[in-house]
PDB file of C-alpha atoms in Angstrom:
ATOM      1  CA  UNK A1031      84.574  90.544 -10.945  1.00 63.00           C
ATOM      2  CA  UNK A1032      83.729  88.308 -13.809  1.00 77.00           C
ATOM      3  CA  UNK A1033      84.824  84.828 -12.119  1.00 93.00           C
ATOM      4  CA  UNK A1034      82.713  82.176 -12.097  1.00 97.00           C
ATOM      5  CA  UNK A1035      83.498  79.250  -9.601  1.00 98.00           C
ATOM      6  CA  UNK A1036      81.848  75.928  -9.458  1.00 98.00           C
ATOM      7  CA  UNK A1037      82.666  72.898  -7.560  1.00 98.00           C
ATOM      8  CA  UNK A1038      85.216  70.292  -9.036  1.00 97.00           C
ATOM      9  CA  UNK A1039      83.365  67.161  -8.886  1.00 98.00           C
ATOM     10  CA  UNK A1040      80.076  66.642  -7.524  1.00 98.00           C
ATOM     11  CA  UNK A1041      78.491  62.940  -7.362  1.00 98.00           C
ATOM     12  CA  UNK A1042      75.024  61.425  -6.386  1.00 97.00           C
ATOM     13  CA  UNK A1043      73.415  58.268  -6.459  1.00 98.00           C
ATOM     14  CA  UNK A1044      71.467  56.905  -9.074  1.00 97.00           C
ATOM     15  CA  UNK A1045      67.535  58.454  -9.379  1.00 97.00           C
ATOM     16  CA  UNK A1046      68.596  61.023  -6.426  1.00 98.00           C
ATOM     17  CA  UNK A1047      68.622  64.606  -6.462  1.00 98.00           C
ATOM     18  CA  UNK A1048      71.935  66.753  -7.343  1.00 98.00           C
ATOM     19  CA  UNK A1049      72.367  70.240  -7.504  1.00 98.00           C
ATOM     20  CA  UNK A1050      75.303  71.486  -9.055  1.00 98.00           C
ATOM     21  CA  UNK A1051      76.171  75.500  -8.691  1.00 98.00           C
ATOM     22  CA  UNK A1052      78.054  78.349  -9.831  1.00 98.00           C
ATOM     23  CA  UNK A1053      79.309  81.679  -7.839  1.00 98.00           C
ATOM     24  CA  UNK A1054      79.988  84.466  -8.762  1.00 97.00           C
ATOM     25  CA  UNK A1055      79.344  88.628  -8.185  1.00 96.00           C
ATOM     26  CA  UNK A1056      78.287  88.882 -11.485  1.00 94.00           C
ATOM     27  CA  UNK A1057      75.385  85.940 -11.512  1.00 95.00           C
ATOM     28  CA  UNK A1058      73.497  89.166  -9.614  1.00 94.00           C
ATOM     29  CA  UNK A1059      73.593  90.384 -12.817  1.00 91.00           C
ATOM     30  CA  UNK A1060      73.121  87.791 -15.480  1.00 93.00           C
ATOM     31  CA  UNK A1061      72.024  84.657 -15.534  1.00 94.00           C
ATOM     32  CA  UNK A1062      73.865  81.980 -15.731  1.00 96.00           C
ATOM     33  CA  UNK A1063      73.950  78.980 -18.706  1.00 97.00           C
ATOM     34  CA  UNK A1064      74.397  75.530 -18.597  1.00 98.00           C
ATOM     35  CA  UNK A1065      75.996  73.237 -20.757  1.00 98.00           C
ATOM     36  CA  UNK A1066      76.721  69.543 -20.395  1.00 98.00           C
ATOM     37  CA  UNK A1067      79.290  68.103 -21.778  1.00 98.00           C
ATOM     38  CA  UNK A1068      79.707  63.971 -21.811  1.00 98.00           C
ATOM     39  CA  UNK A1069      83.615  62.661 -22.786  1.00 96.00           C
ATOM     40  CA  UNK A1070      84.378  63.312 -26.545  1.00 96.00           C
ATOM     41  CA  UNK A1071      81.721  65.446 -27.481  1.00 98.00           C
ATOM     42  CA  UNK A1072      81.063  68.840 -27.982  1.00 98.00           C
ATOM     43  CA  UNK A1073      79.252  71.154 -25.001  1.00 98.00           C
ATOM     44  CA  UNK A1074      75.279  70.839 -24.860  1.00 98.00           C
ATOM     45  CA  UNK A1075      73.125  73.956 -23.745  1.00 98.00           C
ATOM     46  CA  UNK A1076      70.718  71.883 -21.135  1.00 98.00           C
ATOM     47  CA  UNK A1077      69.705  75.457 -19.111  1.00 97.00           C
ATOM     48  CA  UNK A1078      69.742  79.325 -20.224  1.00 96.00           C
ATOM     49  CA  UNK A1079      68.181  82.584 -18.916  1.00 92.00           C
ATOM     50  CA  UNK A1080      65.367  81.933 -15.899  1.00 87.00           C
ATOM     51  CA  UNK A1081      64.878  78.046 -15.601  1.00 91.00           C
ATOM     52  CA  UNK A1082      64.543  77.694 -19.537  1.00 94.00           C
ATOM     53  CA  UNK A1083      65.131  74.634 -21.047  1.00 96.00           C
ATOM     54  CA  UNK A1084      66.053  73.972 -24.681  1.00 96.00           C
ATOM     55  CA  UNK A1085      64.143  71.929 -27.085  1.00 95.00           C
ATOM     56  CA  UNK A1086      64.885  67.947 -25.925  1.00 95.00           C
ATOM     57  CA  UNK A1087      66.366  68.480 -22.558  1.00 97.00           C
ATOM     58  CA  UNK A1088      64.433  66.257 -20.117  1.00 97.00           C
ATOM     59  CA  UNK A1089      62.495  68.472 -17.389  1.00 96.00           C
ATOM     60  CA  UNK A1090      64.436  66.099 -14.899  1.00 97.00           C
ATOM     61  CA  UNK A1091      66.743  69.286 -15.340  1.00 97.00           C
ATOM     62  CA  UNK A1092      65.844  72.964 -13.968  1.00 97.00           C
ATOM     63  CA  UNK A1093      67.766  76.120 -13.082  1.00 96.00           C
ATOM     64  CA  UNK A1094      67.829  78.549 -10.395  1.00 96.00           C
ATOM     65  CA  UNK A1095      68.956  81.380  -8.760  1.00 95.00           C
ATOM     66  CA  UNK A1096      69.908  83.465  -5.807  1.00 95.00           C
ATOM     67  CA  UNK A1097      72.087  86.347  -5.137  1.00 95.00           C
ATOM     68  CA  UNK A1098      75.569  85.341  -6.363  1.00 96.00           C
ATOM     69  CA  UNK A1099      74.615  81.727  -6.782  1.00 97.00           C
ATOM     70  CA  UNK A1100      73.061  80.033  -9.834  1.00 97.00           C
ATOM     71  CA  UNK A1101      72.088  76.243  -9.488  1.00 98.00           C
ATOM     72  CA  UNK A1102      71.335  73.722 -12.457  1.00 98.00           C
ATOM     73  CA  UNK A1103      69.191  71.102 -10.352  1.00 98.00           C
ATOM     74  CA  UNK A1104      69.206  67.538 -11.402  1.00 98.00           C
ATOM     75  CA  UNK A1105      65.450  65.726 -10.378  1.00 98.00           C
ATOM     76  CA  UNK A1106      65.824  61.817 -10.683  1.00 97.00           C
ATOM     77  CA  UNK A1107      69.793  61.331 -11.814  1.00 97.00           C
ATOM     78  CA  UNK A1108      70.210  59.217 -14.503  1.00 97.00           C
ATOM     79  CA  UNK A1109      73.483  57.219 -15.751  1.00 97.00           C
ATOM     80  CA  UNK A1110      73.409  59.519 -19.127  1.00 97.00           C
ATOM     81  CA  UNK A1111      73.399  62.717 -16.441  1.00 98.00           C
ATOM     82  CA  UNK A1112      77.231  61.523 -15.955  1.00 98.00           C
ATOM     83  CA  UNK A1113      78.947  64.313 -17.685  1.00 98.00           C
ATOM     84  CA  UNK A1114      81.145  67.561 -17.025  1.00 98.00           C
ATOM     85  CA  UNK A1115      78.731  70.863 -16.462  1.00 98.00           C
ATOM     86  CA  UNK A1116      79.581  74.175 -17.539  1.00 98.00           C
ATOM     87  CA  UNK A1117      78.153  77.310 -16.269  1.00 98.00           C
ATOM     88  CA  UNK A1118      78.873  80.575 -18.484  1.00 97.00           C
ATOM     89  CA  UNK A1119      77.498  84.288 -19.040  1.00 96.00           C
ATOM     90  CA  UNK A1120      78.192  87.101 -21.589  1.00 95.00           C
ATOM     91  CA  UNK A1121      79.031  90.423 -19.813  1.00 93.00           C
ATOM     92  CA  UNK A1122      77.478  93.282 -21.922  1.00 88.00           C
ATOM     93  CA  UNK A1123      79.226  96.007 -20.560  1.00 89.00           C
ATOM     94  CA  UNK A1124      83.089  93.885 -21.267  1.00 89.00           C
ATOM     95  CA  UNK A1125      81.951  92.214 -24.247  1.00 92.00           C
ATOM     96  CA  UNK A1126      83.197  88.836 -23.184  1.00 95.00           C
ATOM     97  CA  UNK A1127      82.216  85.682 -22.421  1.00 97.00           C
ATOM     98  CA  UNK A1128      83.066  84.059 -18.950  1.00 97.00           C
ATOM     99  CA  UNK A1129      82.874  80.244 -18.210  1.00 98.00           C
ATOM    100  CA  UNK A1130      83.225  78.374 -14.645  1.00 98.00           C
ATOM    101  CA  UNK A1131      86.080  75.700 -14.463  1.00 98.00           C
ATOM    102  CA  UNK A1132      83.351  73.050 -14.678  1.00 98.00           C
ATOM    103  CA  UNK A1133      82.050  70.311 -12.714  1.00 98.00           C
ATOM    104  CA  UNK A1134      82.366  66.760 -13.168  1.00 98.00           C
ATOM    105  CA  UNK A1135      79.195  65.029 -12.255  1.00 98.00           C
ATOM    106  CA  UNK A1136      79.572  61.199 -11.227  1.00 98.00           C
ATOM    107  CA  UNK A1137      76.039  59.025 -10.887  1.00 97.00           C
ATOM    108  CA  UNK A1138      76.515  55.953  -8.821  1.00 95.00           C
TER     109      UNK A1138
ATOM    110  CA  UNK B 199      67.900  71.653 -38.201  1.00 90.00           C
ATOM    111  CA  UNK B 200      70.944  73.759 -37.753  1.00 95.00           C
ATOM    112  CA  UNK B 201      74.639  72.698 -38.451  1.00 97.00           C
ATOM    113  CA  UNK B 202      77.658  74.106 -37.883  1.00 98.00           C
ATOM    114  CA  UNK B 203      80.637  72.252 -39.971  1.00 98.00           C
ATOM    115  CA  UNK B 204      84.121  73.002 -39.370  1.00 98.00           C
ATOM    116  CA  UNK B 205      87.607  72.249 -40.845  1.00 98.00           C
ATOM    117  CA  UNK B 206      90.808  73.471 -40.412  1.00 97.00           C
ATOM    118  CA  UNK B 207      95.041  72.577 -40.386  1.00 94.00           C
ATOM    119  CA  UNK B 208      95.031  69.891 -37.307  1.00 93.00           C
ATOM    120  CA  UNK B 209      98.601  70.202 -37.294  1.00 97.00           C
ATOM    121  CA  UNK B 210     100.575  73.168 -36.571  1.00 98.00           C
ATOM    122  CA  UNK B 211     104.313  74.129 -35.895  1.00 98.00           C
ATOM    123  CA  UNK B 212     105.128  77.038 -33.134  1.00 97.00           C
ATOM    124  CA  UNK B 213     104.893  80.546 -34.582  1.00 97.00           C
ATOM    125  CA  UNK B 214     102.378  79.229 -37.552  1.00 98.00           C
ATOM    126  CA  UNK B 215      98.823  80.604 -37.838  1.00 98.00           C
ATOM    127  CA  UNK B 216      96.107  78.083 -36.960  1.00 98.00           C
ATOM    128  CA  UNK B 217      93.357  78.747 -39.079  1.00 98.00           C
ATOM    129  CA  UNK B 218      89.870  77.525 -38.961  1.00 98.00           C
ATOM    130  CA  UNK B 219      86.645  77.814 -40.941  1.00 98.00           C
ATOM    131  CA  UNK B 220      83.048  76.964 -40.079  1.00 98.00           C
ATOM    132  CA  UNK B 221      80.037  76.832 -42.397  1.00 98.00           C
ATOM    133  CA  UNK B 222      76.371  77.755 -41.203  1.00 97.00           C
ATOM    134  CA  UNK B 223      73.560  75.498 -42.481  1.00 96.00           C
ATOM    135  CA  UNK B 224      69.825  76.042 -41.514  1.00 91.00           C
ATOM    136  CA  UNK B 225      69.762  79.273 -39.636  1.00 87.00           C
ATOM    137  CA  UNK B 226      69.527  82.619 -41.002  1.00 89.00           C
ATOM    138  CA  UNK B 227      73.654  83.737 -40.556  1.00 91.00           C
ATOM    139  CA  UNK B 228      73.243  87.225 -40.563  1.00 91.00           C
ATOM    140  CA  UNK B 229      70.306  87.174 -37.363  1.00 92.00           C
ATOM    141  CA  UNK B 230      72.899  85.676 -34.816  1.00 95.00           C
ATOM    142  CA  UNK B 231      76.513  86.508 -33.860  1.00 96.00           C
ATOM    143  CA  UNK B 232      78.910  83.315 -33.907  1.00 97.00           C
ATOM    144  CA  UNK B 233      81.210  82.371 -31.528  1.00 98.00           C
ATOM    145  CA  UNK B 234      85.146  80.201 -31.592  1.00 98.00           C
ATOM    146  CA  UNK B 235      85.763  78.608 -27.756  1.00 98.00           C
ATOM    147  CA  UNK B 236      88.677  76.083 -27.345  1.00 98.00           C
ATOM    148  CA  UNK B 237      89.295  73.325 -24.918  1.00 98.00           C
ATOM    149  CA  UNK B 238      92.966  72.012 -24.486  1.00 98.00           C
ATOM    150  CA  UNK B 239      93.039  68.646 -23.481  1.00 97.00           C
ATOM    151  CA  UNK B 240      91.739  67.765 -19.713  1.00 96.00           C
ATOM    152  CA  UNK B 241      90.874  71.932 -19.028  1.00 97.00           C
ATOM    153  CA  UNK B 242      88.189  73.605 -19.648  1.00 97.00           C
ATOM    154  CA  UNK B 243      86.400  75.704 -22.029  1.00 98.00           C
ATOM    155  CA  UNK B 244      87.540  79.391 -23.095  1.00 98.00           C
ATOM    156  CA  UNK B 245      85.746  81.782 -25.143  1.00 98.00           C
ATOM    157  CA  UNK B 246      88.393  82.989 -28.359  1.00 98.00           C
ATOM    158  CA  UNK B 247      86.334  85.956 -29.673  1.00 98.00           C
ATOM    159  CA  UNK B 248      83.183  86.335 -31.760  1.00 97.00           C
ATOM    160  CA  UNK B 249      81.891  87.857 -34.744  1.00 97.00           C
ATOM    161  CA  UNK B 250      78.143  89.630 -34.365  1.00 90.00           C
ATOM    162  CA  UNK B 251      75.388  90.279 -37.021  1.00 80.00           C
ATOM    163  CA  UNK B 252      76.612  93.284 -37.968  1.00 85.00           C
ATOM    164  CA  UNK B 253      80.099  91.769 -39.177  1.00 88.00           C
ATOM    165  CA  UNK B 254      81.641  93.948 -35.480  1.00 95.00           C
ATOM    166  CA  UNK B 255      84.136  91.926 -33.513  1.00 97.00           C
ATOM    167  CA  UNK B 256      85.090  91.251 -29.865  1.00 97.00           C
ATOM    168  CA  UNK B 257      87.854  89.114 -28.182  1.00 98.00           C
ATOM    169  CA  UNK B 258      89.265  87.796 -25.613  1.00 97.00           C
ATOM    170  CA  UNK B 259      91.462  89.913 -24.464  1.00 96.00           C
ATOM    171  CA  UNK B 260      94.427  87.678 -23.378  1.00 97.00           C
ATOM    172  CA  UNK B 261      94.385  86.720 -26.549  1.00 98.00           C
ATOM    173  CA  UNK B 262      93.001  90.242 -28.460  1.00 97.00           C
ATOM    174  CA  UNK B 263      96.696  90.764 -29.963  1.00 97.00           C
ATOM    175  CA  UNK B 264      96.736  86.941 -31.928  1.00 98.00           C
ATOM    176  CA  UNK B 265      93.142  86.212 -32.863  1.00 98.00           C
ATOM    177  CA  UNK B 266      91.205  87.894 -36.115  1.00 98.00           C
ATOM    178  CA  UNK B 267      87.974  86.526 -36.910  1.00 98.00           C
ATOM    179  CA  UNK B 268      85.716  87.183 -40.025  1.00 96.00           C
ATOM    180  CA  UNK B 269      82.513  86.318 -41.629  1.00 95.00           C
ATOM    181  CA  UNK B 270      81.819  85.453 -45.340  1.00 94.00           C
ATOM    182  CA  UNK B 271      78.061  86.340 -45.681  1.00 92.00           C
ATOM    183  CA  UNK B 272      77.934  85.553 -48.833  1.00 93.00           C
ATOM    184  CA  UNK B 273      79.107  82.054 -48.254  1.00 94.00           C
ATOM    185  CA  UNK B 274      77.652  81.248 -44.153  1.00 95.00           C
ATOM    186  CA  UNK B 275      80.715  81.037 -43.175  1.00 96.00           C
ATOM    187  CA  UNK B 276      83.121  82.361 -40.569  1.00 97.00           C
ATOM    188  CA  UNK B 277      86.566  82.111 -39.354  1.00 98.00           C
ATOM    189  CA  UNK B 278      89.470  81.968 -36.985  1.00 98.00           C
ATOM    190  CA  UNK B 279      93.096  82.689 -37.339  1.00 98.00           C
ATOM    191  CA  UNK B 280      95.375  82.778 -34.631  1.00 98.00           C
ATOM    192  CA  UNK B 281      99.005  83.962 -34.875  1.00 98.00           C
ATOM    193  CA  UNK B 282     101.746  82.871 -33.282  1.00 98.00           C
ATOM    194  CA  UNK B 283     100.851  79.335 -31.916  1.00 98.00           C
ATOM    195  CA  UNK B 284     102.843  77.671 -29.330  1.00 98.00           C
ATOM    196  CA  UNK B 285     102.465  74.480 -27.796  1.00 98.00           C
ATOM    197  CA  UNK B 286      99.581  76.219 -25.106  1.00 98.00           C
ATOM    198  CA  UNK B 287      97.537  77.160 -28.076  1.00 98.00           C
ATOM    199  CA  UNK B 288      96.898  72.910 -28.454  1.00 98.00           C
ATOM    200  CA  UNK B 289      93.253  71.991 -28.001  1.00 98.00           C
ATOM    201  CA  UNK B 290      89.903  71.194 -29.406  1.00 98.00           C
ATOM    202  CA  UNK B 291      88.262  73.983 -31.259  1.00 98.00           C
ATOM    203  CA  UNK B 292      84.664  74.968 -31.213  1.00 98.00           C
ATOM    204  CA  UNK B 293      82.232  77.364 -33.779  1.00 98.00           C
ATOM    205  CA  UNK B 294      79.461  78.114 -31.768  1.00 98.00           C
ATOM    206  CA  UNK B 295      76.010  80.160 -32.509  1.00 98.00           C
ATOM    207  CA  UNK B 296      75.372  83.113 -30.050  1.00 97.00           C
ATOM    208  CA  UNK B 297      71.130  83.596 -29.538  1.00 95.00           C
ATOM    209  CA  UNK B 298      69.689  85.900 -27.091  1.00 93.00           C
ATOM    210  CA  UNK B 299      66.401  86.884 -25.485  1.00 90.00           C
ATOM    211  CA  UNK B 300      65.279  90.350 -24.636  1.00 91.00           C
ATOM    212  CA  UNK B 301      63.802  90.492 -21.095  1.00 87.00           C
ATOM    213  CA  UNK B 302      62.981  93.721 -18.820  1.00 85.00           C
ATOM    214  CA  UNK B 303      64.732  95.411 -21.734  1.00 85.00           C
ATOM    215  CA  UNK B 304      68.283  94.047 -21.342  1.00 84.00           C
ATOM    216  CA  UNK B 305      69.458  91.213 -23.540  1.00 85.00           C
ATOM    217  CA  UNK B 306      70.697  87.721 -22.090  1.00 90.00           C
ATOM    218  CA  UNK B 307      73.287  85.475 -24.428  1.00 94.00           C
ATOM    219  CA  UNK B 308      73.338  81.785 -25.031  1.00 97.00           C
ATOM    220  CA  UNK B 309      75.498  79.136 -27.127  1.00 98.00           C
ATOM    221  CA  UNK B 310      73.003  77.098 -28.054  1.00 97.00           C
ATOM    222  CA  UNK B 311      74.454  75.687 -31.570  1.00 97.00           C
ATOM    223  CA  UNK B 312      77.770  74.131 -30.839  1.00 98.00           C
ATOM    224  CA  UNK B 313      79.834  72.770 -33.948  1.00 98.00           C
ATOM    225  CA  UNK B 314      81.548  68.884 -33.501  1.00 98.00           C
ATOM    226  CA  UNK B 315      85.161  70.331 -32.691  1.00 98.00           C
ATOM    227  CA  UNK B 316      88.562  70.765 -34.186  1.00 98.00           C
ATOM    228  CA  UNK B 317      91.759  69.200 -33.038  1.00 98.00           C
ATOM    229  CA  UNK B 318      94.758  71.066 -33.146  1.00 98.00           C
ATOM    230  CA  UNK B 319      98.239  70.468 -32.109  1.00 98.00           C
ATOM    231  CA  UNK B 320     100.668  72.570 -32.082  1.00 98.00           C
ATOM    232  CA  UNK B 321     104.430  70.270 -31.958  1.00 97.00           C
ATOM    233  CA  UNK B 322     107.716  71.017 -33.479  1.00 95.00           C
TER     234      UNK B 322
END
């Protein structure tokens, strides 16, 4: 199955630690991206591949994995973290893209 | 830097054809496949189709039998039509650049270049 599922909302207190995840059969596979996405604006890659970070993401941010279940681990929360987080993969043998339903992160 | 700008009808009527265009500026267009996702409003995101380097196509196939997209090398361009609309077809649009990494010999995907979004609505 190519189904991704991630947790509605997740929320956590300012300067705490949050981990926000994403299931799936295929994440045994792949690896999963993450993109943040903040009200009004378009997605932003913050995690691809193994734990890899693009250019100006803060290393507050780090990725993970294990079996079915890929993590995007917040270190020290900040208000800016506040946002919706999308994990995705391309499946090369389908040729199609697969997102989770997203999780909306609240810092408190 | 790279830039993806986009324009397109923001208005449609049920059974037009939404069509968008996006323009590539700064990256080398004919290295990277390129990507359309859409958002309606308060849902999440879904990946429309792409086009790859070699000008090939895939879809998504609920929505294989509406959707043609095509590149303009000459130009750094690409673009989406969509038959058909209805009023489920409303939402923000996205052009999107595709990169990859080889590792262990299998290639892994990423959007990393995500263009500022186009509204359509689709009303009678």
């Amino acid at each position: 199955s190519s189904e991704l599922t991630q947790d509605p909302a997740v929320s956590v207190a300012l300067g705490q630690t949050v981990r926000i995840t994403c299931q799936g059969d295929s994440l045994r596979s792949y690896y999963a991206n993450w993109y943040r996405q903040r009200p009004g604006q378009a997605p932003l890659l913050v995690m691809y591949g193994k734990n890899r970070r693009p250019s100006g993401i803060p290393d507050r941010f780090s990725g993970s994995s294990s079996g079915n279940t890929a993590s995007l681990t917040i270190t020290g929360a900040q208000a800016e973290d506040e946002a919706d987080y999308y994990c995705n993969f391309r499946d090369s043998s389908a040729k199609i893209w697969v997102f989770g339903a997203g999780t909306k992160l609240t810092v408190l | 830097q790279v830039q993806l700008q986009q324009w397109g009808a923001g208005l449609l009527r049920p059974s037009e054809t939404l069509s968008l265009t996006c323009a590539v500026y700064g990256a080398s267009f004919s290295a990277y496949s390129w990507s359309w996702i859409r958002q309606p409003p308060g849902k999440g995101l879904e990946w429309i189709g792409e086009v790859n380097h070699r000008g090939s196509t895939d879809y998504n196939p609920s929505l294989k039998s509406r959707v043609t997209i095509s590149e303009d090398t000459s130009k750094n361009q690409f673009s989406l039509k969509l038959s058909s609309v209805t009023a489920a077809d409303t939402a923000v649009y996205y052009c999107v650049r595709v990169s990859g990494f080889l590792e262990w010999l299998e290639y892994y995907y990423y959007l990393d270049v995500w263009g500022k979004g186009t509204t359509v609505t689709v009303s009678s």
